[in-house]
Short mmCIF file of C-alpha atoms in Angstrom, two decimals:
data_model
loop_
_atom_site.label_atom_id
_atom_site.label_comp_id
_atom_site.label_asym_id
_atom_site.label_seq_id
_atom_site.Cartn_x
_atom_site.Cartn_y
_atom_site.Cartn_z
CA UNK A 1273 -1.43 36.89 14.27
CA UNK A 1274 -1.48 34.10 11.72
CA UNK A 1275 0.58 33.36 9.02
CA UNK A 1276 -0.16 35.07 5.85
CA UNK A 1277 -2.10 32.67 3.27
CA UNK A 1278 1.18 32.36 0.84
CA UNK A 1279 3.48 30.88 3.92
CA UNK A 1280 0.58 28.43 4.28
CA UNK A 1281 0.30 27.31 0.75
CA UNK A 1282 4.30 27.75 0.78
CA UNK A 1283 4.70 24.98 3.36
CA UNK A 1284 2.05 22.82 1.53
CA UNK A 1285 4.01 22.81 -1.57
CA UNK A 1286 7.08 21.84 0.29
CA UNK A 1287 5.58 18.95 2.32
CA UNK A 1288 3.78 17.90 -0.57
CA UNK A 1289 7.32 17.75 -2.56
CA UNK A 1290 9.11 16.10 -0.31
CA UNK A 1291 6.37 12.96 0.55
CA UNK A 1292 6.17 12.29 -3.24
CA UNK A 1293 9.86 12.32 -3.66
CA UNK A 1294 10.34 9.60 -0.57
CA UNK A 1295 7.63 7.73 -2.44
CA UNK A 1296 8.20 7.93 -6.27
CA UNK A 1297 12.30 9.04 -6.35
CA UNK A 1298 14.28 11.52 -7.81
CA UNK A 1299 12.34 10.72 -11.31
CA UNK A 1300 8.57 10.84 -9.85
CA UNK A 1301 7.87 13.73 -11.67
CA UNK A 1302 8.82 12.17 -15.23
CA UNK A 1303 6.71 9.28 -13.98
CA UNK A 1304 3.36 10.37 -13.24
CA UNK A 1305 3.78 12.57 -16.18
CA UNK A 1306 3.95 9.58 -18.33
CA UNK A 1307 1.39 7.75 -16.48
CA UNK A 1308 -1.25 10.23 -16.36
CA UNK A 1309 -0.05 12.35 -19.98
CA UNK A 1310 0.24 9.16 -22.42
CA UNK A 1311 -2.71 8.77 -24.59
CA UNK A 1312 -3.89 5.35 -24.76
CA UNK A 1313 -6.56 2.20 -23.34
CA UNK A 1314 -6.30 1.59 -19.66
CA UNK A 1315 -6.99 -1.38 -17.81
CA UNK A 1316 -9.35 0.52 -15.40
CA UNK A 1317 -11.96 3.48 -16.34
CA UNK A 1318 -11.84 7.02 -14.84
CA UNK A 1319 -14.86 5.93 -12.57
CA UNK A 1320 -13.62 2.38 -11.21
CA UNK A 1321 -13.10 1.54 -7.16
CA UNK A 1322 -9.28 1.10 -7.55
CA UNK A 1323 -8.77 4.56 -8.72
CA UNK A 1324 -10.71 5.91 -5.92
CA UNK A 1325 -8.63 3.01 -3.01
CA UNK A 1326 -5.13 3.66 -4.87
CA UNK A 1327 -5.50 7.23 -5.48
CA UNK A 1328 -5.57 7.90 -1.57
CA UNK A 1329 -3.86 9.10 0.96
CA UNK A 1330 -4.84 6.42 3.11
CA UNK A 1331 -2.31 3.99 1.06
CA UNK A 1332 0.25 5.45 3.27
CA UNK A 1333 -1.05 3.36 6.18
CA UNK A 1334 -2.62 0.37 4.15
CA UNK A 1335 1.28 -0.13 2.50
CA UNK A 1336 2.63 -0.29 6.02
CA UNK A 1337 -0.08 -2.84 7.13
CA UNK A 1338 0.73 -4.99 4.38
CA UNK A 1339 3.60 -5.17 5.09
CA UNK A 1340 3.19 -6.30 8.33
CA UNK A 1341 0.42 -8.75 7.28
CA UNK A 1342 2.47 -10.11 4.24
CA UNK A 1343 5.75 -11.27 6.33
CA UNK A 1344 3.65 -13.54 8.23
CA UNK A 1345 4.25 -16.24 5.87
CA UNK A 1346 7.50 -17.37 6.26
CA UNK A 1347 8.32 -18.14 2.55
CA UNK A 1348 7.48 -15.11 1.71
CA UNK A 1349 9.03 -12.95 4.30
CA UNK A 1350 12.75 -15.41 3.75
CA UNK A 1351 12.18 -14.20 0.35
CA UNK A 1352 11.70 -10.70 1.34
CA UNK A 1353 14.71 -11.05 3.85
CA UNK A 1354 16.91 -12.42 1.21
CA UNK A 1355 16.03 -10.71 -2.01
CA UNK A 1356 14.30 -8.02 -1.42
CA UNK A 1357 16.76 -5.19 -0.01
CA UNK A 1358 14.56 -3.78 2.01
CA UNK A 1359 16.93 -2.98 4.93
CA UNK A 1360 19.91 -1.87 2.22
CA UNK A 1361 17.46 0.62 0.32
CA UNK A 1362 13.97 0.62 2.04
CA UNK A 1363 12.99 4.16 -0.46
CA UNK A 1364 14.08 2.21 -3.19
CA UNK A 1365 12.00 -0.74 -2.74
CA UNK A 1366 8.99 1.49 -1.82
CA UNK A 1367 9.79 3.82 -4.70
CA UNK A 1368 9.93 1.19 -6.85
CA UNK A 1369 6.04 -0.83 -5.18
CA UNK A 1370 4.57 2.73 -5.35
CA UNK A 1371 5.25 3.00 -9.14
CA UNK A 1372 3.77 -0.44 -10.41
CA UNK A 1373 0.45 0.23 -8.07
CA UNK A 1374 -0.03 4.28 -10.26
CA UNK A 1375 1.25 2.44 -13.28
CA UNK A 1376 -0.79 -0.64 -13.13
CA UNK A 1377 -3.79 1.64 -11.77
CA UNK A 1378 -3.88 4.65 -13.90
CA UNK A 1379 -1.66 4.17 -16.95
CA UNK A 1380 -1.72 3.30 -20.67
CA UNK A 1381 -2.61 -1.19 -20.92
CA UNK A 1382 0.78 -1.17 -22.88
CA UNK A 1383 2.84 0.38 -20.00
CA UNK A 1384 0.66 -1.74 -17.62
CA UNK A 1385 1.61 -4.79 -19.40
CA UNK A 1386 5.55 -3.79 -18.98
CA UNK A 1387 5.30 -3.57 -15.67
CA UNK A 1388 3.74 -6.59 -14.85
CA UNK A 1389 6.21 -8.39 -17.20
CA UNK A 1390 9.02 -6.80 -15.21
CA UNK A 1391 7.55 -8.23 -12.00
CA UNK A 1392 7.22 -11.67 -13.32
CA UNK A 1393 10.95 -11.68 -14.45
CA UNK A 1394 12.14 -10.74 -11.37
CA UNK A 1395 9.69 -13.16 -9.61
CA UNK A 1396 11.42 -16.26 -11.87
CA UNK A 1397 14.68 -15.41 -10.25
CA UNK A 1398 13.76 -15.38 -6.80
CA UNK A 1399 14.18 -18.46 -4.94
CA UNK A 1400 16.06 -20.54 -2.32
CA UNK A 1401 15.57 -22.12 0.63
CA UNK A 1402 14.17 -20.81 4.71
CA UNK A 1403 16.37 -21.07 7.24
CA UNK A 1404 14.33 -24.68 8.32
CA UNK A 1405 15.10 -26.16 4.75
CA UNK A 1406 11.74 -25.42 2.84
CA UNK A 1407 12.04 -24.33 -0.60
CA UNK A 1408 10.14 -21.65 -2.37
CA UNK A 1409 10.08 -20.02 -4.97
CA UNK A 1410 8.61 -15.88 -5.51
CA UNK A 1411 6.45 -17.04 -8.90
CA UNK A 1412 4.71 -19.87 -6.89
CA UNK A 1413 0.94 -18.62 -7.26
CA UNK A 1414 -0.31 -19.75 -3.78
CA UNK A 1415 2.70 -17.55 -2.43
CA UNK A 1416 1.37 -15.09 -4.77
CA UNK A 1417 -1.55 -15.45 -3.66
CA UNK A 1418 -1.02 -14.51 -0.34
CA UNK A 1419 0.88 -11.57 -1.13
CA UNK A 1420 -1.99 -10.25 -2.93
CA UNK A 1421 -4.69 -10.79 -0.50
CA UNK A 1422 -2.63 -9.61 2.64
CA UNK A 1423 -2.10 -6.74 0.39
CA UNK A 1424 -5.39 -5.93 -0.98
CA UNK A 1425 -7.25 -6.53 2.57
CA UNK A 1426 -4.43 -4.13 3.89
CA UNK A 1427 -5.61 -1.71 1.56
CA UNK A 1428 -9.10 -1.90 1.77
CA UNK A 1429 -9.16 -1.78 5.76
CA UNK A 1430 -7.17 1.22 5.19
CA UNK A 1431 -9.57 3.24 2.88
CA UNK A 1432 -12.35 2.34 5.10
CA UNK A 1433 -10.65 3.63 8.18
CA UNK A 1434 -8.98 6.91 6.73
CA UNK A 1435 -10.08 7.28 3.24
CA UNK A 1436 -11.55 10.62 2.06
CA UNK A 1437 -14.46 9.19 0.86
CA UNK A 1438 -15.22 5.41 1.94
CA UNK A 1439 -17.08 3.57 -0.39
CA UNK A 1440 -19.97 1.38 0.35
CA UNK A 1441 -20.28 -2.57 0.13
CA UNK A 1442 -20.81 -2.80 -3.93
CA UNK A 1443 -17.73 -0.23 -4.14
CA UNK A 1444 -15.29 -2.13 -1.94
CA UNK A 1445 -16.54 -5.57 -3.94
CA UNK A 1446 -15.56 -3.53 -7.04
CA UNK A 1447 -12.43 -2.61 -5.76
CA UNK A 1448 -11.59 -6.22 -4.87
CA UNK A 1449 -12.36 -7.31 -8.58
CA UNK A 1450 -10.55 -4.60 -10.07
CA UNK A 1451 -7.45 -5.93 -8.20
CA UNK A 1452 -7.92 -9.16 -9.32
CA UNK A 1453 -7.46 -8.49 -12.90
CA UNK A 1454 -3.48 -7.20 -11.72
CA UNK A 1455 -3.09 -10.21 -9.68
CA UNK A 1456 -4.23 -12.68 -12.55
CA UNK A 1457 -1.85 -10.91 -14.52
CA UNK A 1458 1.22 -11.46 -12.18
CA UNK A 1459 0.63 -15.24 -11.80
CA UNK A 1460 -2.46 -15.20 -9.23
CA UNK A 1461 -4.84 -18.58 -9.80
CA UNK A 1462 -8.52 -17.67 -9.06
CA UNK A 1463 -8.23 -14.64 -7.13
CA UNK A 1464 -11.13 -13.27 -5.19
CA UNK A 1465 -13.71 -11.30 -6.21
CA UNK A 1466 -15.62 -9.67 -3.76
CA UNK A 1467 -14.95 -8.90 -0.20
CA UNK A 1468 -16.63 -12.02 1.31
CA UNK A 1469 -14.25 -13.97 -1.61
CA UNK A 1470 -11.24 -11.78 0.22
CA UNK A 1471 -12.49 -13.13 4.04
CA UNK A 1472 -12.91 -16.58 2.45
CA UNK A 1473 -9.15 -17.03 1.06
CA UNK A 1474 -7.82 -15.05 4.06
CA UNK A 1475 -9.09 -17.34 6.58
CA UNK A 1476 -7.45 -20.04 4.04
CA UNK A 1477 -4.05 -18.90 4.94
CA UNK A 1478 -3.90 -19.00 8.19
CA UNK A 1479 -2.86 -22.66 8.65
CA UNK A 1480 0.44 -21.43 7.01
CA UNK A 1481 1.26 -18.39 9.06
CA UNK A 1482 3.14 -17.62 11.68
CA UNK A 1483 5.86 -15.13 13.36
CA UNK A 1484 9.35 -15.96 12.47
CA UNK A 1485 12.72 -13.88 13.54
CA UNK A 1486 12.75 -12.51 10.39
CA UNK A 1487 9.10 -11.42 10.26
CA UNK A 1488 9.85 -9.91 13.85
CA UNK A 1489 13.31 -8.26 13.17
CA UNK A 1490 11.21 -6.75 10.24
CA UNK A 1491 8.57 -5.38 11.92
CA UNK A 1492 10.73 -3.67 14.56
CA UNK A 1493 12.80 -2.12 11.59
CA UNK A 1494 9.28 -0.94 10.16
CA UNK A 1495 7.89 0.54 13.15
CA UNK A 1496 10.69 1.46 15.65
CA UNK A 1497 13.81 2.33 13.43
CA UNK A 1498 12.40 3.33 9.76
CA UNK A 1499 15.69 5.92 8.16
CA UNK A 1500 13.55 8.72 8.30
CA UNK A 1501 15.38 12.09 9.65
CA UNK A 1502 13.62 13.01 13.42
CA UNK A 1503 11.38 16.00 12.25
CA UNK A 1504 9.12 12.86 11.01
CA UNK A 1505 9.50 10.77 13.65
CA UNK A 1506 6.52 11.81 15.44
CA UNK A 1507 3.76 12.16 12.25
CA UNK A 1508 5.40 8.40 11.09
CA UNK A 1509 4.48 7.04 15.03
CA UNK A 1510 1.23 8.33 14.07
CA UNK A 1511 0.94 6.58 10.47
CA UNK A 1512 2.62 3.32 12.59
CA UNK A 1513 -0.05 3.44 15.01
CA UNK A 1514 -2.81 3.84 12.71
CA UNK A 1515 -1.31 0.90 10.81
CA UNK A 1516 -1.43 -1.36 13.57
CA UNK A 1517 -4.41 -0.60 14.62
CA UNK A 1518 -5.74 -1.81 11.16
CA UNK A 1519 -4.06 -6.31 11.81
CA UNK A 1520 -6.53 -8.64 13.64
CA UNK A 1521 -5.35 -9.72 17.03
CA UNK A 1522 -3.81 -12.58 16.05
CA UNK A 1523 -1.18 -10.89 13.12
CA UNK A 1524 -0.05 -8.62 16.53
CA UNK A 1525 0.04 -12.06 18.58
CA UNK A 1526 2.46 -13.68 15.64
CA UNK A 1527 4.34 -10.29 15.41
CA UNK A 1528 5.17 -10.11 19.21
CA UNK A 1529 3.50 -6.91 19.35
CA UNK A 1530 1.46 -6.11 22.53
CA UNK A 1531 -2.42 -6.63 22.18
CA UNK A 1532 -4.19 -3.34 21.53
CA UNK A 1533 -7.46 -3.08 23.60
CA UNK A 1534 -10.68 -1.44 22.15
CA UNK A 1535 -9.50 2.29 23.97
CA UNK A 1536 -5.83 2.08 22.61
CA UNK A 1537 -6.95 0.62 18.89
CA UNK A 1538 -9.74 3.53 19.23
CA UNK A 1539 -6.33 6.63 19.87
CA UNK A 1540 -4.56 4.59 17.25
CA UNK A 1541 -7.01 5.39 15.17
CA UNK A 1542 -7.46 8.64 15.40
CA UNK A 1543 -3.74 9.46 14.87
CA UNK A 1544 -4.37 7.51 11.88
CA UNK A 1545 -6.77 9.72 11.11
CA UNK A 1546 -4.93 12.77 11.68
CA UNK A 1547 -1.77 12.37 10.03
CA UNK A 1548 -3.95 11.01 6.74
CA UNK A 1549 -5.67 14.19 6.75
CA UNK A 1550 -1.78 16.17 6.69
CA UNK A 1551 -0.45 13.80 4.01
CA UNK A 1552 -3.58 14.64 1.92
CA UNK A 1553 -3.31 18.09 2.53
CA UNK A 1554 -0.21 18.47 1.80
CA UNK A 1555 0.02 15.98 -1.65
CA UNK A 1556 -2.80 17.54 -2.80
CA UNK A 1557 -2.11 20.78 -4.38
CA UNK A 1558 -4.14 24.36 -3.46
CA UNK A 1559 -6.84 25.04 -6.73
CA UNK A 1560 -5.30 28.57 -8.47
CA UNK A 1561 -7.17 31.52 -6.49
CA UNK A 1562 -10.81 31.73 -7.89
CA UNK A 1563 -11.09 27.48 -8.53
CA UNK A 1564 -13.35 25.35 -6.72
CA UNK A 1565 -12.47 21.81 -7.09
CA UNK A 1566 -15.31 18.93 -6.78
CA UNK A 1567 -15.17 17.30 -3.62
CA UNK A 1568 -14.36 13.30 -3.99
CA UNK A 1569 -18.11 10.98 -4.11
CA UNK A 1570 -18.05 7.43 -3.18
CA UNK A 1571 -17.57 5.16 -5.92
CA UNK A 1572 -15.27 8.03 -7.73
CA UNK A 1573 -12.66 10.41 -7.37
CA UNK A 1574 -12.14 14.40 -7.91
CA UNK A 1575 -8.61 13.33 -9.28
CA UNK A 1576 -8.45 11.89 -13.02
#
């Protein structure tokens, strides 16, 4: 005997409550209100790629890649370890990364525009010095720069892997632009444009990366001890897995994480898979009895 329909839905609601509270806070509800009820220009139209990439459940695993990818650069990952509290209050920081990508994606231009000024404030006060001596400084716009591509390629490789509805290469070069007009915004010079753009300035970084303690102390905290309770301790090995499976070779080499061959990066995958499917089953609300909802289309998305 199955469980009635209403204990089904029941559990979806709860699920669903709980992931958005770990990911927008104790005020996510006034939030995406605000974001999605205030009447007003927006930077991006109902129909553009980074509504379809951002509004996905696949960001779950793209965020934690990015992560990853981003702390390979040791000025920004000393001014992640330094600044950052993301050990002290790991929700908060999240909570508070989660809420510039919906407001920056899907809100009014003029609460866009606040939020980017915020960032750029706190970026001016952020600096010091790595453990080896070498200054930096958060506003610097080739560290900028970096953070934006690891994060964008992060995100992209994630959509494509566990997205609802992938889009194809015109819709992924769209995406790419559309995230360029945030990153000019924060301080990014000359951004890419396209996904070949997004290879090219990739492969441009790579002279400056490299695995540091810090980077490695953070990606153990990430994957092995996140301060989850332990009923989601198994779906979040999952969303780790399918995380890792989405860094080249060489970010797991830097990382000292062990090389995934073509038959473990294939399971990975597939947990990825599976635990993307829950998390968008369970954020996405049952239609009332009686309502069909359009499925999601490349190149758009069912949610407005």
């Amino acid at each position: 005997m199955g469980w009635p329909p209403a204990s089904v839905d029941d559990l979806r609601v709860r699920l669903g409550a709980s992931l958005f509270r770990r990911v927008a806070g104790p005020s996510g509800e006034q939030t995406r209100a605000r974001i999605h009820g205030t009447p007003g220009p927006r930077w991006f139209g109902p129909d553009r790629p980074i509504r379809t990439v951002h509004g996905d459940a696949s960001m779950f695993a793209g965020g934690l890649a990015a992560l990853l990818m981003q702390s390979l650069h040791p000025l920004a990952m000393a001014a992640v370890a330094a600044h950052s509290g993301f050990r002290g209050d790991p929700w908060g920081r999240l909570q508070r990364t989660s809420t510039f990508l919906a407001v920056t994606t899907f809100g009014t231009a003029d609460d866009a525009r606040r939020a980017v000024d915020r960032v750029r404030a706190v970026h001016r006060r952020v600096t010091g010095t790595t453990a080896e001596g070498v200054p930096y400084r958060a506003s610097d716009p080739r560290l900028l720069g970096w953070v934006h591509v690891a994060e964008v390629d992060s995100f992209l490789r994630a959509h494509r892997c566990y997205g609802a509805a992938p889009l194809d290469r015109a819709g992924y070069d769209g995406y790419v632009a559309d995230a360029a007009r945030i990153a000019r915004e924060l301080g990014v010079e000359d951004p890419p444009r396209s996904v070949a753009e997004l290879a090219e300035q990739l492969d441009g970084y790579r002279a400056e990366l490299r695995g540091t303690p810090d980077s490695r102390e953070a990606a153990r905290f990430l994957l092995l001890s996140p301060p989850l309770p332990w009923q989601a301790r198994p779906p979040y090995a999952l969303l780790a897995a399918g995380a890792l499976a989405l860094l080249p070779p060489w970010a797991h080499e830097q990382l000292g994480l062990p090389y995934l061959p073509r038959s473990a990066r294939t399971a990975a995958r597939a947990g990825g898979v599976v635990v993307t499917r829950a998390i968008r089953w369970a954020m996405d609300p049952p239609p009332p009895e009686g309502v069909t909802l359009p499925r999601a289309r490349p190149g758009g998305s069912s949610r407005r």
